[in-house]
Short mmCIF file of C-alpha atoms in Angstrom, two decimals:
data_model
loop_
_atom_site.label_atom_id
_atom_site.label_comp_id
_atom_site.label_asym_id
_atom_site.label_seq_id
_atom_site.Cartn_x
_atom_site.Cartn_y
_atom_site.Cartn_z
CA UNK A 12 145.30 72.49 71.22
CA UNK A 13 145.85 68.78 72.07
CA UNK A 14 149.36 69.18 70.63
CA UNK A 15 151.47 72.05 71.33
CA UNK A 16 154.05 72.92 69.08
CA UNK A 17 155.46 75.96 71.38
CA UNK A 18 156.97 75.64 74.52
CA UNK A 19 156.17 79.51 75.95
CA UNK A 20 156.21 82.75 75.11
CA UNK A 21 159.43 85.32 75.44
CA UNK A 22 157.16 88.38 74.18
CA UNK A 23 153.87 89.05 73.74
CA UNK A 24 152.79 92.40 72.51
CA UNK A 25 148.83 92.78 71.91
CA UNK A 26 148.07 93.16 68.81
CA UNK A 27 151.86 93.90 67.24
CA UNK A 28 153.68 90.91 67.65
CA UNK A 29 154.63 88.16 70.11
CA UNK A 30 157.95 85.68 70.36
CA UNK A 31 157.58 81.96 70.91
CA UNK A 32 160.21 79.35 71.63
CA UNK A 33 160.00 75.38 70.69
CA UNK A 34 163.20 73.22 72.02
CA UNK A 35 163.27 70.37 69.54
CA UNK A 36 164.19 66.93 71.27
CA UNK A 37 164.99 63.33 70.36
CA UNK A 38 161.72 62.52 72.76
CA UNK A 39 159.43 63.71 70.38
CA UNK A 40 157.51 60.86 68.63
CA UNK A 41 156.97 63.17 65.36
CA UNK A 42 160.43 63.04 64.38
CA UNK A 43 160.84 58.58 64.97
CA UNK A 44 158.99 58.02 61.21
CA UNK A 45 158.95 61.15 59.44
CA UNK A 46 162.18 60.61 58.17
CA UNK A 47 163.88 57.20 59.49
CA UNK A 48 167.23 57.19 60.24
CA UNK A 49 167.16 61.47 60.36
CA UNK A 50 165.44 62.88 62.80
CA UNK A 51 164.02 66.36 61.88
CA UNK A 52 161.18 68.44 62.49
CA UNK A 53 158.33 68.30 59.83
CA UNK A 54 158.07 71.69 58.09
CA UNK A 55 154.41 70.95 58.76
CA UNK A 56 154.21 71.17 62.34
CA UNK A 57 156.54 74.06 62.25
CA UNK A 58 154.01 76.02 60.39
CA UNK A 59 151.76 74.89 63.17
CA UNK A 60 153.84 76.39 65.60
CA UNK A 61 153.62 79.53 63.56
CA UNK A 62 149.76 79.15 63.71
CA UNK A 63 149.57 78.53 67.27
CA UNK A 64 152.17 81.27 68.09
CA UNK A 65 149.91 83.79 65.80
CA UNK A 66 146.54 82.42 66.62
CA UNK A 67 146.76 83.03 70.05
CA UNK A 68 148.17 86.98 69.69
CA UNK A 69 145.61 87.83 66.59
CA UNK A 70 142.85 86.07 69.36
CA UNK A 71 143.86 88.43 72.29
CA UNK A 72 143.04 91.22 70.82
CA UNK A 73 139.51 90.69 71.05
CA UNK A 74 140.06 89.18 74.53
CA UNK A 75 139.67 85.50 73.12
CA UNK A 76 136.03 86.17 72.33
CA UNK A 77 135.97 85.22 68.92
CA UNK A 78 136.92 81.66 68.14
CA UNK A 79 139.81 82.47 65.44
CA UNK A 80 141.16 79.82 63.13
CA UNK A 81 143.91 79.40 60.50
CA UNK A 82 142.28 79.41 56.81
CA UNK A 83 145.30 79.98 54.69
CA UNK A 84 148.70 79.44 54.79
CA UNK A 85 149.46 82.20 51.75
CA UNK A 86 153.08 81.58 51.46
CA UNK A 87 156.74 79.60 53.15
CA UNK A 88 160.10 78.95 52.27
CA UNK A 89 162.58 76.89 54.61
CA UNK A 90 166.01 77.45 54.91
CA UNK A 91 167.37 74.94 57.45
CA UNK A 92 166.36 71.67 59.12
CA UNK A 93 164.99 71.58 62.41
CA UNK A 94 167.08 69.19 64.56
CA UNK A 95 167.27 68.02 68.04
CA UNK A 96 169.08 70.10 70.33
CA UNK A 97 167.67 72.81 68.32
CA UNK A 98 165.82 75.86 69.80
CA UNK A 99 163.06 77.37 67.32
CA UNK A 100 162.50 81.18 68.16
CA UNK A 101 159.21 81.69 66.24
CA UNK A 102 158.36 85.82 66.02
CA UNK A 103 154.79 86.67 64.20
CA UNK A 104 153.88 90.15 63.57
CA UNK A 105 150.11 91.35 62.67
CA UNK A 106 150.16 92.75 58.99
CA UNK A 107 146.30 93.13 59.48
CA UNK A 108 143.19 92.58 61.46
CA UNK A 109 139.72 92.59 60.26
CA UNK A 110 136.06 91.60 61.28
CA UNK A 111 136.60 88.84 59.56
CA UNK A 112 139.86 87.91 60.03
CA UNK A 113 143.83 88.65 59.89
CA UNK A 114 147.31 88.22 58.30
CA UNK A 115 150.14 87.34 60.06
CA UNK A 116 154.22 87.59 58.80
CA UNK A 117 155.87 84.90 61.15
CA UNK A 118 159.77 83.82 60.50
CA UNK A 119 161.73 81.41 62.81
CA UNK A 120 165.40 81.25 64.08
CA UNK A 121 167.63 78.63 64.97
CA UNK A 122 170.87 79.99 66.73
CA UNK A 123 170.29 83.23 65.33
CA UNK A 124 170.15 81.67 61.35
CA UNK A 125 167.01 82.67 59.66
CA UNK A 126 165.01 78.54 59.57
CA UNK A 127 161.92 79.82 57.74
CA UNK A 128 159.49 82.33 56.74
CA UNK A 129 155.60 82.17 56.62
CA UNK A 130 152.30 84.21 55.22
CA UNK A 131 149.48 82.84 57.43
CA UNK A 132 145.70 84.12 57.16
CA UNK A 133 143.51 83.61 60.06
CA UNK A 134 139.66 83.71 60.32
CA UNK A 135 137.48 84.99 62.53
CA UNK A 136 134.21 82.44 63.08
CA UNK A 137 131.10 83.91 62.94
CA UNK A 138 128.01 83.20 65.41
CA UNK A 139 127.01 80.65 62.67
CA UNK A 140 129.92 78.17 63.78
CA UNK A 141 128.51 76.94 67.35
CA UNK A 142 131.00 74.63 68.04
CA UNK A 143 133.48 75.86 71.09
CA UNK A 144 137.10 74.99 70.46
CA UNK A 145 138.19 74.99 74.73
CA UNK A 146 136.76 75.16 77.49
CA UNK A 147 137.28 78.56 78.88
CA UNK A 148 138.79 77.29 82.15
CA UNK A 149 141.21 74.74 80.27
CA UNK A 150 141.90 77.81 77.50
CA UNK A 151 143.42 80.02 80.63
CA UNK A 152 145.58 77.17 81.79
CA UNK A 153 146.61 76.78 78.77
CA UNK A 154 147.30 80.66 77.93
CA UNK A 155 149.26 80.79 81.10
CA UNK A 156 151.54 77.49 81.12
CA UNK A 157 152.55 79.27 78.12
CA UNK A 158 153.45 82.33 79.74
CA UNK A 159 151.14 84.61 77.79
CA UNK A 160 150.04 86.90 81.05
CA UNK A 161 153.60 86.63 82.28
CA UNK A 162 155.54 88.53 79.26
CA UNK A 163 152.23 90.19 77.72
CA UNK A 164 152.47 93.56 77.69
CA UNK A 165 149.40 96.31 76.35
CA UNK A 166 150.77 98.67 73.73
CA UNK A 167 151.17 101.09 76.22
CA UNK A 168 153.45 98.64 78.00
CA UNK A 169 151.08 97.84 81.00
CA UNK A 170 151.08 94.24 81.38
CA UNK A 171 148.01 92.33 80.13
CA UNK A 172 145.40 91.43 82.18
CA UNK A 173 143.38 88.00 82.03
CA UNK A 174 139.84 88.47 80.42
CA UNK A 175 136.75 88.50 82.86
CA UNK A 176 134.81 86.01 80.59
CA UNK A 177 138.01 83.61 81.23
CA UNK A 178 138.74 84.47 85.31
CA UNK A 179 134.93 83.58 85.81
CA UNK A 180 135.02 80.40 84.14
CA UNK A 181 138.11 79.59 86.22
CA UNK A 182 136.38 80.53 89.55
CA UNK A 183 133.24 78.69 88.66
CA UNK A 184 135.65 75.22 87.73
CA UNK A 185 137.52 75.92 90.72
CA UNK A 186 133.96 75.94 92.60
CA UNK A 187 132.80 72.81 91.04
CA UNK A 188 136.16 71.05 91.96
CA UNK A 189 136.00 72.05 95.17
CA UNK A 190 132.21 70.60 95.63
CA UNK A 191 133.22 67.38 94.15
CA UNK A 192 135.64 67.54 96.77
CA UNK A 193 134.76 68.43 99.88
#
């Protein structure tokens, strides 16, 4: 993700649902030319936000291991604008997961208003797609800036617990740095 379109994460439950939050500000370059003279937020990116918010909870259930991308966005409908000073409160819930992919029902909030409502589809790549989206290391900074292992909670309501394929990749970075720098 070079952009993020989600601040953190309020909830995360693996493989039900998970809660997101974007704070919309006059900073934000996107909203200078989209609309001159009225800054909003382009329904666009908020479906992005949808796709990063349910990307990242249909991908944790297979402990990131498969590289999972959106293919479809099957249906939205927007209520409100998105304005500055506004705080999005994205919530996605699994509808289903597959081998070869998953739906997703996501709808946003602003204030407690219903802002919009989306259908996304996600895939699943296959070993036939060699191309790595992250770098493991970077992925787990990533997964925690956003608070993912600090609100994610197992089914059972354990918390979750950071992937071994991810921790290694961290340690071994960590080891590189350190060599680089001694």
């Amino acid at each position: 993700m070079r952009w993020f379109w989600i601040d953190r994460f309020v909830e995360f439950e693996s493989g039900r649902r998970a809660v997101a939050q974007k704070a919309i500000t006059l900073a934000e370059e996107q909203l200078d030319n989209y609309i001159p003279g009225f800054p909003i937020m382009p329904a666009s990116l908020i479906l992005e936000g949808f796709a990063q918010t349910g990307g990242l909870l249909v991908g944790e259930i297979r402990s990131f291991r498969q590289r999972t991308v959106l293919a479809k966005v099957g249906k939205s409908k927007f209520y409100l604008e998105a304005l500055p000073g506004n705080l999005l409160r994205y919530e996605v819930i699994i509808q289903d997961v597959a081998d070869d992919g998953a739906i997703v029902q996501c709808r946003s909030t602003v204030d407690g208003q219903l802002h919009a409502e989306a259908e996304l589809f996600f895939a699943h790549l296959d070993h036939r797609f060699k191309v790595d989206l992250f770098y493991p290391a970077d992925f787990l900074a990533i997964l925690r800036l956003l608070g993912v292992y600090d609100v994610g909670r197992n089914s059972d309501g354990t918390p979750l617990k950071v992937p071994p394929e991810l921790l290694e990749a961290e340690r071994e970075r960590d080891r590189e740095d350190a060599g680089a720098n001694p």
